[in-house]
Short mmCIF file of C-alpha atoms and ligand atoms in Angstrom, two decimals:
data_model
loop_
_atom_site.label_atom_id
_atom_site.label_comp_id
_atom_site.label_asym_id
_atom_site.label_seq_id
_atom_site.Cartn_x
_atom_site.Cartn_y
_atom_site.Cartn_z
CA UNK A 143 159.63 220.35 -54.32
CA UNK A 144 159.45 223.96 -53.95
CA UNK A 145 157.84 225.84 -51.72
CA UNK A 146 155.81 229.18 -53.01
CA UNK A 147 156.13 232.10 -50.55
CA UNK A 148 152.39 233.76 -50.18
CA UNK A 149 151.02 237.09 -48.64
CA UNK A 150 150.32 237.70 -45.12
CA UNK A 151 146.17 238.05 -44.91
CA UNK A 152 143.80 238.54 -42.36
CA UNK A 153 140.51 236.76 -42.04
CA UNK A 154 139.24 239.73 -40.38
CA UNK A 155 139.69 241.90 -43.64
CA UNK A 156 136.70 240.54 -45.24
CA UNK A 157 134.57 241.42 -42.60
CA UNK A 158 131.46 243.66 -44.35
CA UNK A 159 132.53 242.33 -47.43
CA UNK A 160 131.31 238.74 -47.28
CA UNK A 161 127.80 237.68 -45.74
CA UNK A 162 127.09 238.05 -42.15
CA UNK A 163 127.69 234.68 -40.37
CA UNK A 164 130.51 233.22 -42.60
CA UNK A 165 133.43 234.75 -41.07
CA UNK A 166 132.12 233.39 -37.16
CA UNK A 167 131.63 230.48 -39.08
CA UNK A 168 134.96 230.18 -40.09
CA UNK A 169 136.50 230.95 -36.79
CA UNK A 170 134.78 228.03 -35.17
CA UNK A 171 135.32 225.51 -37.65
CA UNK A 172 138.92 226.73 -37.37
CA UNK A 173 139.10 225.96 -33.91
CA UNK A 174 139.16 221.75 -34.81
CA UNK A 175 142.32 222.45 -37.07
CA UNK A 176 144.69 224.32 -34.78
CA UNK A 177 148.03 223.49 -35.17
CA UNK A 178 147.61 220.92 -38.57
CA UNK A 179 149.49 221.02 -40.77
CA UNK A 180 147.80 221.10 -44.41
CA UNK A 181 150.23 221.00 -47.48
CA UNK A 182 149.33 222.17 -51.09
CA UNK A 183 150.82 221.12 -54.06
CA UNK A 184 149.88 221.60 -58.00
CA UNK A 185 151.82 221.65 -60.59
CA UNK A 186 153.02 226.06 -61.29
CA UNK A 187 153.66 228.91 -58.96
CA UNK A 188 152.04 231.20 -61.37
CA UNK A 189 149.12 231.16 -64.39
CA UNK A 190 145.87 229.67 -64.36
CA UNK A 191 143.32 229.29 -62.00
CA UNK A 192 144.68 227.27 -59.62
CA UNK A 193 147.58 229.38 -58.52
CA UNK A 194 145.22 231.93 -58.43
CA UNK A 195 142.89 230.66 -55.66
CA UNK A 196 146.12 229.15 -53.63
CA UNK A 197 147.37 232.52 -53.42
CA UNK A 198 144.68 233.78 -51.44
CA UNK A 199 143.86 230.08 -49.80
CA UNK A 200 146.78 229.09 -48.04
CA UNK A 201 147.19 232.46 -46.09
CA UNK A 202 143.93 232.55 -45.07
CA UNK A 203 144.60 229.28 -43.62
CA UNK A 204 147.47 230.19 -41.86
CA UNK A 205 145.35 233.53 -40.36
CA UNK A 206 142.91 230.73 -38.70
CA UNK A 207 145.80 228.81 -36.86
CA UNK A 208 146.39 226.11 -39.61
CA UNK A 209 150.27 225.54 -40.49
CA UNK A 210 149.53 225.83 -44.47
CA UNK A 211 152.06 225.53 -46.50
CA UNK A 212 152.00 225.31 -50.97
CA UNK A 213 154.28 223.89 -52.85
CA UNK A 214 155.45 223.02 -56.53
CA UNK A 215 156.83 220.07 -58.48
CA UNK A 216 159.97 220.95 -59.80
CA UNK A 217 159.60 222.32 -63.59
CA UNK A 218 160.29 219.71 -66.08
CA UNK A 219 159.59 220.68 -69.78
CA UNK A 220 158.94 217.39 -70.96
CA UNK A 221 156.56 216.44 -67.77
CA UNK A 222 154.65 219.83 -68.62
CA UNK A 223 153.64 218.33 -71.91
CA UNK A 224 152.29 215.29 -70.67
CA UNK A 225 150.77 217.16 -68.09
CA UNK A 226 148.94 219.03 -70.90
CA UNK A 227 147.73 216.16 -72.76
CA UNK A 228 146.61 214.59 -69.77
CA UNK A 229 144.18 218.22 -69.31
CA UNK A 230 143.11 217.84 -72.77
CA UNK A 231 142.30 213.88 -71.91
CA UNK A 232 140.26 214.83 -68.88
CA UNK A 233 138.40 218.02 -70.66
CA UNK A 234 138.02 215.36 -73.81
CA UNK A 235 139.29 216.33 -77.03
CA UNK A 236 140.17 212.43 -78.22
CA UNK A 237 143.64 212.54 -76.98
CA UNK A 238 145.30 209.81 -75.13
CA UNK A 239 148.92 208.89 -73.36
CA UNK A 240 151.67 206.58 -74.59
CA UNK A 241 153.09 203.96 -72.66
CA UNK A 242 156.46 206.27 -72.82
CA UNK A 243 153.80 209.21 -71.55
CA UNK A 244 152.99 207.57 -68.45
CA UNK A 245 155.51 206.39 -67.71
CA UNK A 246 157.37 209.96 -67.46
CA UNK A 247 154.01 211.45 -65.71
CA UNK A 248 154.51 208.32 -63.07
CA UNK A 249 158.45 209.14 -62.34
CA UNK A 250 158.33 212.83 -62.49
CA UNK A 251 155.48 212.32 -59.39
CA UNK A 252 157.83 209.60 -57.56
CA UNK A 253 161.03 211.48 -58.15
CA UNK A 254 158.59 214.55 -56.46
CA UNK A 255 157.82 212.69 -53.83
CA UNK A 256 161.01 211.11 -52.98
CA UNK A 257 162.75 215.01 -52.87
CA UNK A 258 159.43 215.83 -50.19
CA UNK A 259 160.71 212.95 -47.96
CA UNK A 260 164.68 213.55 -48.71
CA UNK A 261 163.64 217.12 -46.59
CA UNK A 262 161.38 215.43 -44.06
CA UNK A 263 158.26 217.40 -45.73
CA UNK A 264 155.42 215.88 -43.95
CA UNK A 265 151.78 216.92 -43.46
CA UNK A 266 148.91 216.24 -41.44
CA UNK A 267 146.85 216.43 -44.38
CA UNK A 268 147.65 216.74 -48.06
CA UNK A 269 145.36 219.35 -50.58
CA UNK A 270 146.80 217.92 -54.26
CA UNK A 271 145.72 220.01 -57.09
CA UNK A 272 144.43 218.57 -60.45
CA UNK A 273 145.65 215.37 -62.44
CA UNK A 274 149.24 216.45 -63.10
CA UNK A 275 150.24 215.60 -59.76
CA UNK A 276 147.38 213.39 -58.56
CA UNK A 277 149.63 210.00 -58.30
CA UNK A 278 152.10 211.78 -55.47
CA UNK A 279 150.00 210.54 -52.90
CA UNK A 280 150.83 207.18 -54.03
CA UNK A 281 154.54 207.07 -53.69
CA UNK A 282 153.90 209.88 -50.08
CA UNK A 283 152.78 206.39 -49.02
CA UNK A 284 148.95 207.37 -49.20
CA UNK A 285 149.29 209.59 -45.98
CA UNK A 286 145.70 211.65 -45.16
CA UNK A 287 145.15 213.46 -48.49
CA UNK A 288 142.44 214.76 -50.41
CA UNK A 289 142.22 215.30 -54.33
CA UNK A 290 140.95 218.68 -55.82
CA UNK A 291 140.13 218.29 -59.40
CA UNK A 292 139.68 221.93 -61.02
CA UNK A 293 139.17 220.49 -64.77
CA UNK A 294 135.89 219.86 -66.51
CA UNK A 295 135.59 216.11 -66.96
CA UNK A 296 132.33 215.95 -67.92
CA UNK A 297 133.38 213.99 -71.33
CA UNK A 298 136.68 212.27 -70.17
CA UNK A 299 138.74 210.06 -72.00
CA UNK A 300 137.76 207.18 -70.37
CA UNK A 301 140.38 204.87 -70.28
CA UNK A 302 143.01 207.30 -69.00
CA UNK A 303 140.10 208.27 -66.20
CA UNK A 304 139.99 204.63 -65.92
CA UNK A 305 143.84 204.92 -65.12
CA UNK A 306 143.72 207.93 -63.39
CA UNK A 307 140.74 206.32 -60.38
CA UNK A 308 143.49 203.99 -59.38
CA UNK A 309 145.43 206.94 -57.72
CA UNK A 310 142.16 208.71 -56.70
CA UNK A 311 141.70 206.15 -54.92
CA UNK A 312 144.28 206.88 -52.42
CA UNK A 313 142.43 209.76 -51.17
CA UNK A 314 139.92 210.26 -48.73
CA UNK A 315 138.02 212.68 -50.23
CA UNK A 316 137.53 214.20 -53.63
CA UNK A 317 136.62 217.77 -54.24
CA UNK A 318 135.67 219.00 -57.63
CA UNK A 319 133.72 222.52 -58.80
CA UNK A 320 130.60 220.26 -60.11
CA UNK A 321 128.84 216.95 -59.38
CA UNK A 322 128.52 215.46 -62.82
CA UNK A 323 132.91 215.95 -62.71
CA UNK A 324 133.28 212.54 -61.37
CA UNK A 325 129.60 211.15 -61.69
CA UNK A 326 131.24 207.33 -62.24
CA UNK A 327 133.50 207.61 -58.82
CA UNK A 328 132.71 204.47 -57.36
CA UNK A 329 132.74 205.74 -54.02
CA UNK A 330 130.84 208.40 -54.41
CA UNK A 331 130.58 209.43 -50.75
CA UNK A 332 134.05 210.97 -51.13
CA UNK A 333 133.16 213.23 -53.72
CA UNK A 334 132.94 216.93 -52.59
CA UNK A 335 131.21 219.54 -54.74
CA UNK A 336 133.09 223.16 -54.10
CA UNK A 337 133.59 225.28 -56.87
CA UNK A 338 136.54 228.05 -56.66
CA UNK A 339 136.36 231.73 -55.33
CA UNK A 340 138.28 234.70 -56.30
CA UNK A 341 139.88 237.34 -53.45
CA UNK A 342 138.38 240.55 -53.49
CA UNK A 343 140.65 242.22 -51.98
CA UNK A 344 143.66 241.63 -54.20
CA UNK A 345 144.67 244.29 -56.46
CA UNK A 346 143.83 243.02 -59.25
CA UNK A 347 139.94 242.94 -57.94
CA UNK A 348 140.32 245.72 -56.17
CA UNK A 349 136.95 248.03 -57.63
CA UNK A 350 138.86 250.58 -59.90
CA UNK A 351 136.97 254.24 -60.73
CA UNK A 352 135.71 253.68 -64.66
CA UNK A 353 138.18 256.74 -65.86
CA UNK A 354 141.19 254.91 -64.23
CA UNK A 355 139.70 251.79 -65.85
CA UNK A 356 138.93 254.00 -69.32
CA UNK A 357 142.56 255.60 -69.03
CA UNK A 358 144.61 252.33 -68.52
CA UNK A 359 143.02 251.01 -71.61
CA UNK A 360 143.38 254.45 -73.71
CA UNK A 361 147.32 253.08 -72.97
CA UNK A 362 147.08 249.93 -74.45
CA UNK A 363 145.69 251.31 -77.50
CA UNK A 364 142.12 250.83 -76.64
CA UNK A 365 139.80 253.91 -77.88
CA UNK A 366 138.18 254.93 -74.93
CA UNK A 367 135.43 256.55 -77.22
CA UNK A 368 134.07 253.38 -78.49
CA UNK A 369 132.36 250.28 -76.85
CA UNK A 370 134.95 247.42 -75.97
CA UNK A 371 134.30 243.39 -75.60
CA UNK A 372 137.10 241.97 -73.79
CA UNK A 373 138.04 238.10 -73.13
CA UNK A 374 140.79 237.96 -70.25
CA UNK A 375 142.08 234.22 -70.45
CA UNK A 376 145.38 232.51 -71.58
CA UNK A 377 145.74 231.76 -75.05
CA UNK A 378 144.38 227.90 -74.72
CA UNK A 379 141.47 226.10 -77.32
CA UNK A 380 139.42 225.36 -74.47
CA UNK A 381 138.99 229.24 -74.21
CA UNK A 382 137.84 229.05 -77.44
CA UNK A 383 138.97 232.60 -78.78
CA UNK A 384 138.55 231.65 -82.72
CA UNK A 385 134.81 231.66 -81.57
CA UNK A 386 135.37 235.12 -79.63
CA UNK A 387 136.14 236.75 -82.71
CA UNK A 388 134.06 235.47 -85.13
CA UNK A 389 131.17 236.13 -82.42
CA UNK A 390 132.77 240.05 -82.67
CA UNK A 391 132.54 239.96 -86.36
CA UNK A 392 129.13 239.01 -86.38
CA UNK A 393 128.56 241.68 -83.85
CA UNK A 394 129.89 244.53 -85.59
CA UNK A 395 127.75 244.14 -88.52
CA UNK A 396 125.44 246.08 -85.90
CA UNK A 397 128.14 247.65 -83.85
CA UNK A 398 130.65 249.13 -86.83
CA UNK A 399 132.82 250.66 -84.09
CA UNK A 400 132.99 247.54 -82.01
CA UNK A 401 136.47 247.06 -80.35
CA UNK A 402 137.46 243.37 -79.52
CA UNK A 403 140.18 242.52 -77.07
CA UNK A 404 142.07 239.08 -76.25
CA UNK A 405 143.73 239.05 -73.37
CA UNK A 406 145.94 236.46 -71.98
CA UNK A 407 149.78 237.56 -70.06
CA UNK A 408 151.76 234.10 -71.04
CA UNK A 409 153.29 233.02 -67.48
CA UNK A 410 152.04 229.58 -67.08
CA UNK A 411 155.08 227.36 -66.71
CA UNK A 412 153.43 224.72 -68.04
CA UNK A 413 151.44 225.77 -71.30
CA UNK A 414 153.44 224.90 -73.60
CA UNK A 415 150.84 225.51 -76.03
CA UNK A 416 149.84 229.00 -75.38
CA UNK A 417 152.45 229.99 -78.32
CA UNK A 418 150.49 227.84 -80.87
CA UNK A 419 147.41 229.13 -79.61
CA UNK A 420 148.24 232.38 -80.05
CA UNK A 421 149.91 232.74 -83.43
CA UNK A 422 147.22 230.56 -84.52
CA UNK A 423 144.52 233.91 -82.97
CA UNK A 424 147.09 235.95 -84.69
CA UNK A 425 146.88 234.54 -88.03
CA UNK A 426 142.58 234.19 -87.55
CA UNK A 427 142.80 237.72 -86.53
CA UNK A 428 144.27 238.72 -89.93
CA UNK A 429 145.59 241.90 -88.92
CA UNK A 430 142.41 243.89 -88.16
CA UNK A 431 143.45 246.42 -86.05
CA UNK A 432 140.40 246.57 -84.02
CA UNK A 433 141.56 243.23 -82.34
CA UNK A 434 143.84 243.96 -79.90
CA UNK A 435 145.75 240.83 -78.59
CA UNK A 436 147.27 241.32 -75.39
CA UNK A 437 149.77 238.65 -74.05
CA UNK A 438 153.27 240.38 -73.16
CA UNK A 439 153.24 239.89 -69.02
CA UNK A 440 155.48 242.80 -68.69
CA UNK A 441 152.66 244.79 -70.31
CA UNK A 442 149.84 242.47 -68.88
CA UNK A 443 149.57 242.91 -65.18
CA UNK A 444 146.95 242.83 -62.51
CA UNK A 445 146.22 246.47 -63.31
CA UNK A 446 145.50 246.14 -67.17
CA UNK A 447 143.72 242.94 -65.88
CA UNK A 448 141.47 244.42 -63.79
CA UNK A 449 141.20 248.02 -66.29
CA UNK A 450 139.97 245.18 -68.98
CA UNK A 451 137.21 243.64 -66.79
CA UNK A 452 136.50 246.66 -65.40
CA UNK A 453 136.31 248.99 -68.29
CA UNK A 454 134.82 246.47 -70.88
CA UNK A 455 130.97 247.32 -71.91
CA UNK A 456 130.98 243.54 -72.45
CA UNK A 457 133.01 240.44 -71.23
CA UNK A 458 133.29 237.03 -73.12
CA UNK A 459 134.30 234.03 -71.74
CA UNK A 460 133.61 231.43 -74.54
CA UNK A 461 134.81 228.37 -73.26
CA UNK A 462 133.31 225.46 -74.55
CA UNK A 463 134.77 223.16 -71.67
CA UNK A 464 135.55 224.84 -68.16
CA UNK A 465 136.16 223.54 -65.22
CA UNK A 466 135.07 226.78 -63.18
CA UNK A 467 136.48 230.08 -64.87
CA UNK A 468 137.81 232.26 -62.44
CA UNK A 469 137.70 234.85 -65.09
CA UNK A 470 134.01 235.23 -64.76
CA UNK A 471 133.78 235.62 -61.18
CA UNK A 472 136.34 238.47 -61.90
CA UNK A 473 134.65 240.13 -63.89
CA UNK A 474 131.10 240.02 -62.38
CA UNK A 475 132.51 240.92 -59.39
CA UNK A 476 133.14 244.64 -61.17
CA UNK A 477 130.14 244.82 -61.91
CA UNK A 478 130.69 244.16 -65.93
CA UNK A 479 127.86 241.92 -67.90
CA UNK A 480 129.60 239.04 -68.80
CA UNK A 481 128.47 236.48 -71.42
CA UNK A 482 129.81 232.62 -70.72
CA UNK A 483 129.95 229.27 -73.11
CA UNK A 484 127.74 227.07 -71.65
CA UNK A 485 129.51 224.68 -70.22
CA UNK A 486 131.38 223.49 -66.87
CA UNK A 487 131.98 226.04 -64.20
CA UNK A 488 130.14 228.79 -66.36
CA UNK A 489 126.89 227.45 -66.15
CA UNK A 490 127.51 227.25 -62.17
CA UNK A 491 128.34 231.56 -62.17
CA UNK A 492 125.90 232.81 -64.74
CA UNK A 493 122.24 232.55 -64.27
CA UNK A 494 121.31 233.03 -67.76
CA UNK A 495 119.13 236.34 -68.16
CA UNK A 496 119.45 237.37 -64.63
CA UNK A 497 123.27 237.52 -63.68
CA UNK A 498 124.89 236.98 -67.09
CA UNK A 499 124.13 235.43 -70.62
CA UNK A 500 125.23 231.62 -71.65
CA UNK A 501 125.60 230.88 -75.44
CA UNK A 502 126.05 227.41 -77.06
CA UNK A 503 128.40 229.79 -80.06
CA UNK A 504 129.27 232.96 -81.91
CA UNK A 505 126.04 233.50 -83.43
CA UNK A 506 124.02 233.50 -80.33
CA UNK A 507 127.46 235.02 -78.71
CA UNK A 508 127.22 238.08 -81.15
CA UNK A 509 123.67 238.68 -80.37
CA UNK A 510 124.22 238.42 -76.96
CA UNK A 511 126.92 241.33 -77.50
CA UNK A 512 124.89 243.36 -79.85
CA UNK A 513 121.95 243.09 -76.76
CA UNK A 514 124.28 244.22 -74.13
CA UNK A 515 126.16 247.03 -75.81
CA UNK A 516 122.46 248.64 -76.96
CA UNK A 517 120.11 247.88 -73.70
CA UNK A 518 122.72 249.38 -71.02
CA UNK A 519 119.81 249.43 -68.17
CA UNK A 520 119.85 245.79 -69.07
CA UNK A 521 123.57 245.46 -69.52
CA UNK A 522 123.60 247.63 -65.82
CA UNK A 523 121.19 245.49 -64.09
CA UNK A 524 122.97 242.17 -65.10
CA UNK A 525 126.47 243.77 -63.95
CA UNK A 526 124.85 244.77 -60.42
CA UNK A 527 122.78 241.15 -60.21
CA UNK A 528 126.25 238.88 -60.82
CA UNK A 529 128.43 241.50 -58.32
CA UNK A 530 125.99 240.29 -55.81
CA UNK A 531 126.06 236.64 -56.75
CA UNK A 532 129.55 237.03 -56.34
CA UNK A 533 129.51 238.36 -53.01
CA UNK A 534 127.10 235.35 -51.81
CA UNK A 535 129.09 232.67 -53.29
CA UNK A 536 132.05 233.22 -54.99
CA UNK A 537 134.45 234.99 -52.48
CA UNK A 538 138.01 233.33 -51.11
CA UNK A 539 136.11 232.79 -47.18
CA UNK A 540 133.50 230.91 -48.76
CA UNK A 541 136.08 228.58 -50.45
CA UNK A 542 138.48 228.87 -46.89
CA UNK A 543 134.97 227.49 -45.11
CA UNK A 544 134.46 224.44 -47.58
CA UNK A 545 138.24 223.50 -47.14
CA UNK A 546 138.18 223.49 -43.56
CA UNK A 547 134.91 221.41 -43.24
CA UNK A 548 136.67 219.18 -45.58
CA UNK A 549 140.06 218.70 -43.48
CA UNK A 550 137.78 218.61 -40.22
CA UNK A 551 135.73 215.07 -41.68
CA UNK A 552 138.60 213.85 -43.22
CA UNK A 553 141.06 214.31 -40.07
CA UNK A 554 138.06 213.14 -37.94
CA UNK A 555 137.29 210.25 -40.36
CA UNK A 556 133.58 211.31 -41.59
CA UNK A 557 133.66 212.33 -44.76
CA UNK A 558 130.00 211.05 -46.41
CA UNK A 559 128.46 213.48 -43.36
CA UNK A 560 129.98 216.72 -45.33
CA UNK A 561 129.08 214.99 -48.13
CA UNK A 562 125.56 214.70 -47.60
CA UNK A 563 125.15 218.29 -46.25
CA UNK A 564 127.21 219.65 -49.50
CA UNK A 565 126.50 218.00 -52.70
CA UNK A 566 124.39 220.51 -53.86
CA UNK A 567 126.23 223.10 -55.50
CA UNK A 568 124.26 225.84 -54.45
CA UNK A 569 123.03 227.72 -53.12
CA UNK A 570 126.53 227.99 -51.61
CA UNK A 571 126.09 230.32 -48.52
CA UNK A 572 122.84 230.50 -45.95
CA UNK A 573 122.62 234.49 -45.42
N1 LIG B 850 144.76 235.85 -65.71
C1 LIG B 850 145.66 236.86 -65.49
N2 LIG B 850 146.20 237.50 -66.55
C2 LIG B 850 145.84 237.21 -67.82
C3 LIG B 850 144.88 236.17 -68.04
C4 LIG B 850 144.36 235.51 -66.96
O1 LIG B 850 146.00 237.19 -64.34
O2 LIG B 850 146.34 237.83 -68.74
C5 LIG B 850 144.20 235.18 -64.53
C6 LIG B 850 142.72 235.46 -64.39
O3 LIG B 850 142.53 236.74 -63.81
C7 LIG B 850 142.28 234.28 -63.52
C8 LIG B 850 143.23 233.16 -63.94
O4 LIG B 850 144.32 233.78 -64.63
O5 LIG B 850 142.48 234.58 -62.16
C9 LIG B 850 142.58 232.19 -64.88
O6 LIG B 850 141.74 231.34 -64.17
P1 LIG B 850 140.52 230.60 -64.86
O7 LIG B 850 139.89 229.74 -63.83
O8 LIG B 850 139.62 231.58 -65.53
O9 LIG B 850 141.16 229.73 -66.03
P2 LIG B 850 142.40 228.71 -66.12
O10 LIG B 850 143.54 229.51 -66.67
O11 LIG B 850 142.67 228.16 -64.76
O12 LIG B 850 141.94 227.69 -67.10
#
């Protein structure tokens, strides 16, 4: 295994930024952890969601005394695929896993294991991220470990989730972003509802001025001088872009000058589909060149990342499975209006008509644009209402505070307790 190298970050640094009473709260849930140590592993370094929040996560552990560590399965092409398939079994699409499937998934997660004991890695407690690596714990001999499940398996295949509980049920506890994830767990006691957070104080969320915003985008071949709907996600069907632009098409039958842009740097390790995805957008796109599609990392970075959900007048995320969408978060948190598919995570961030708009697909997704781009008080007041919704329940010490009470009733053996006090998903924060 490999282990990722993080930041330093303070706990302190979010102090004003977060509500009153979570960072105390913190500190003295910290206090039962000093000294553990907590190991992360998942399946890529870099892309997606999960990296994302681990980025952020781990150090914060470390600033509250906890020996955190993260680390990575070695690459392996062929283990990526299956490792995709299984995603697409879990989000639902009718896929399924040969014999010759599994039986790669199973020895690329012993041979895993086997390299974590051949260099004494051991942990007091082990955080393992999503399905790719779920059956480590398994051959790690079923030490302390808890399962975090970042998909949307609302509509699972059900007999590789049938296949799949076996190894769950190694673990002491599971978390997932919503309830109905793992409604059939048959212990549900162990089943902990905590849906992701994004770090405000990265760059890439770092609040940017809207000429800076307006000015990175004039560089990307964005006209500054006409409105701009943006989806920032990698190139993946889940993310449904086909839908994004034929919800923009739809839109600019009201809004000629309408600008669309897809966004999505390709770095994920293991998406081997992005490629398909994308020259499949290309091809849909048919060469307008009022769709800009954005996916070269080198030209793609945190900055043009946050200048797109920044400087959009609108922001898409049309998922039509998602297990939370980081991307949202991101965006509300700059204040943008965002409009979400209604499903998964999505429905979780956006309060429909107060702190965002949900649509069930591109028609009601193109009015939803059309209403945002021409009532900007209403576009404005939805921006300002899911910043703050952010700020309650969405920020990294929010997520470091569910972890920890986690790791505290698992290491002290009492898991249904945090259970009971946190299956609602929200309100997430008291204050
Ligand atoms: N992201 C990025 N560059 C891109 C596209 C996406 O940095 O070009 C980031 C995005 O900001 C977010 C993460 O990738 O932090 C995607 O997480 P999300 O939960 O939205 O979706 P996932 O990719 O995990 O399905």
């Amino acid at each position: 295994m490999i282990r990722v190298p993080t930041q330093e970050i303070q706990l302190a640094q979010y102090s004003g930024v977060v509500p009153e009473g979570l960072i105390s709260g913190i500190t003295s849930a910290a206090k039962k952890l000093q000294g553990m140590r907590i190991v992360h592993v998942n399946a890529t370094p870099v892309g997606g969601g999960v990296a994302e929040i681990l980025q952020s996560l781990v150090p914060l552990m470390c600033s509250v005394g906890i020996e955190a560590e993260w680390y990575v399965i070695e690459p392996d092409d062929a283990f990526f695929r299956v490792g995709k398939t299984l995603h697409h079994c879990l989000q639902g699409d009718g896929e399924s896993l040969s014999h010759d499937d599994i039986a790669l998934y199973l020895k690329h997660n012993e041979k895993s294991a086997n390299a974590a004991a051949a260099v004494g890695l051991t942990a007091d407690l082990w955080l393992i991220h999503d399905a790719q690596v779920l059956p480590l714990l398994h051959y790690l001999n079923a030490p302390p470990g808890v399962w975090v499940c970042h998909v949307d398996a609302t509509r699972p295949n059900t007999i590789i989730m049938e296949f799949l509980r076996s190894y769950m049920s190694n673990y002491k506890m599971i978390m997932a972003s919503m309830p109905e994830y793992l409604p059939e767990d048959n212990n549900a006691d162990r089943v902990f509802v905590s849906p992701p957070a994004i770090d405000p104080l990265i760059p890439k969320h770092r609040l940017l001025g809207s000429d800076q915003a307006r000015e990175v985008l004039a560089g990307l071949g964005i006209d500054p001088g006409r409105p701009l709907v943006a989806q920032v996600s990698r190139f993946d069907r889940w993310k449904d872009p086909w839908g994004v632009i034929d919800a923009y098409r739809l839109a600019r039958k009201d809004v000629p000058t309408l600008q669309l842009a897809l966004v999505g740097a390709m770095t994920a390790d293991d998406d081997y589909e992005a490629q398909e995805v994308l020259n499949s957008v290309h091809q849909y796109a048919g060469g307008d060149p009022d769709i800009h599609i954005l996916y070269d990392p080198a030209v793609i970075g945190d900055l043009e990342v946050n200048a797109f959900q920044s400087g959009s007048d609108v922001i898409v995320q049309k998922s039509i499975r998602e297990g939370f969408g980081l991307t949202v978060a991101e965006a509300m948190w700059k204040g943008t209006p965002v409009i979400g598919g209604n499903c998964g995570g999505i429905k979780l961030q956006i309060n429909d008509g107060e702190t965002g708009l949900l649509v069930n697909d591109a028609a009601s997704c193109a009015r939803s644009i059309v209403t945002l781009l021409n009532d900007r008080t209403l576009a404005r007041s939805m921006g300002e209402a899911g910043r703050e919704s952010v700020r309650r329940s969405f920020l990294m010490p929010r997520l470091l505070r569910d972890y920890l009470h986690v790791a505290i009733s698992v290491l002290n053996g009492n898991g249904s307790s945090v259970h009971s006090q946190h299956q609602a998903a929200a309100p997430l924060i008291d204050n």
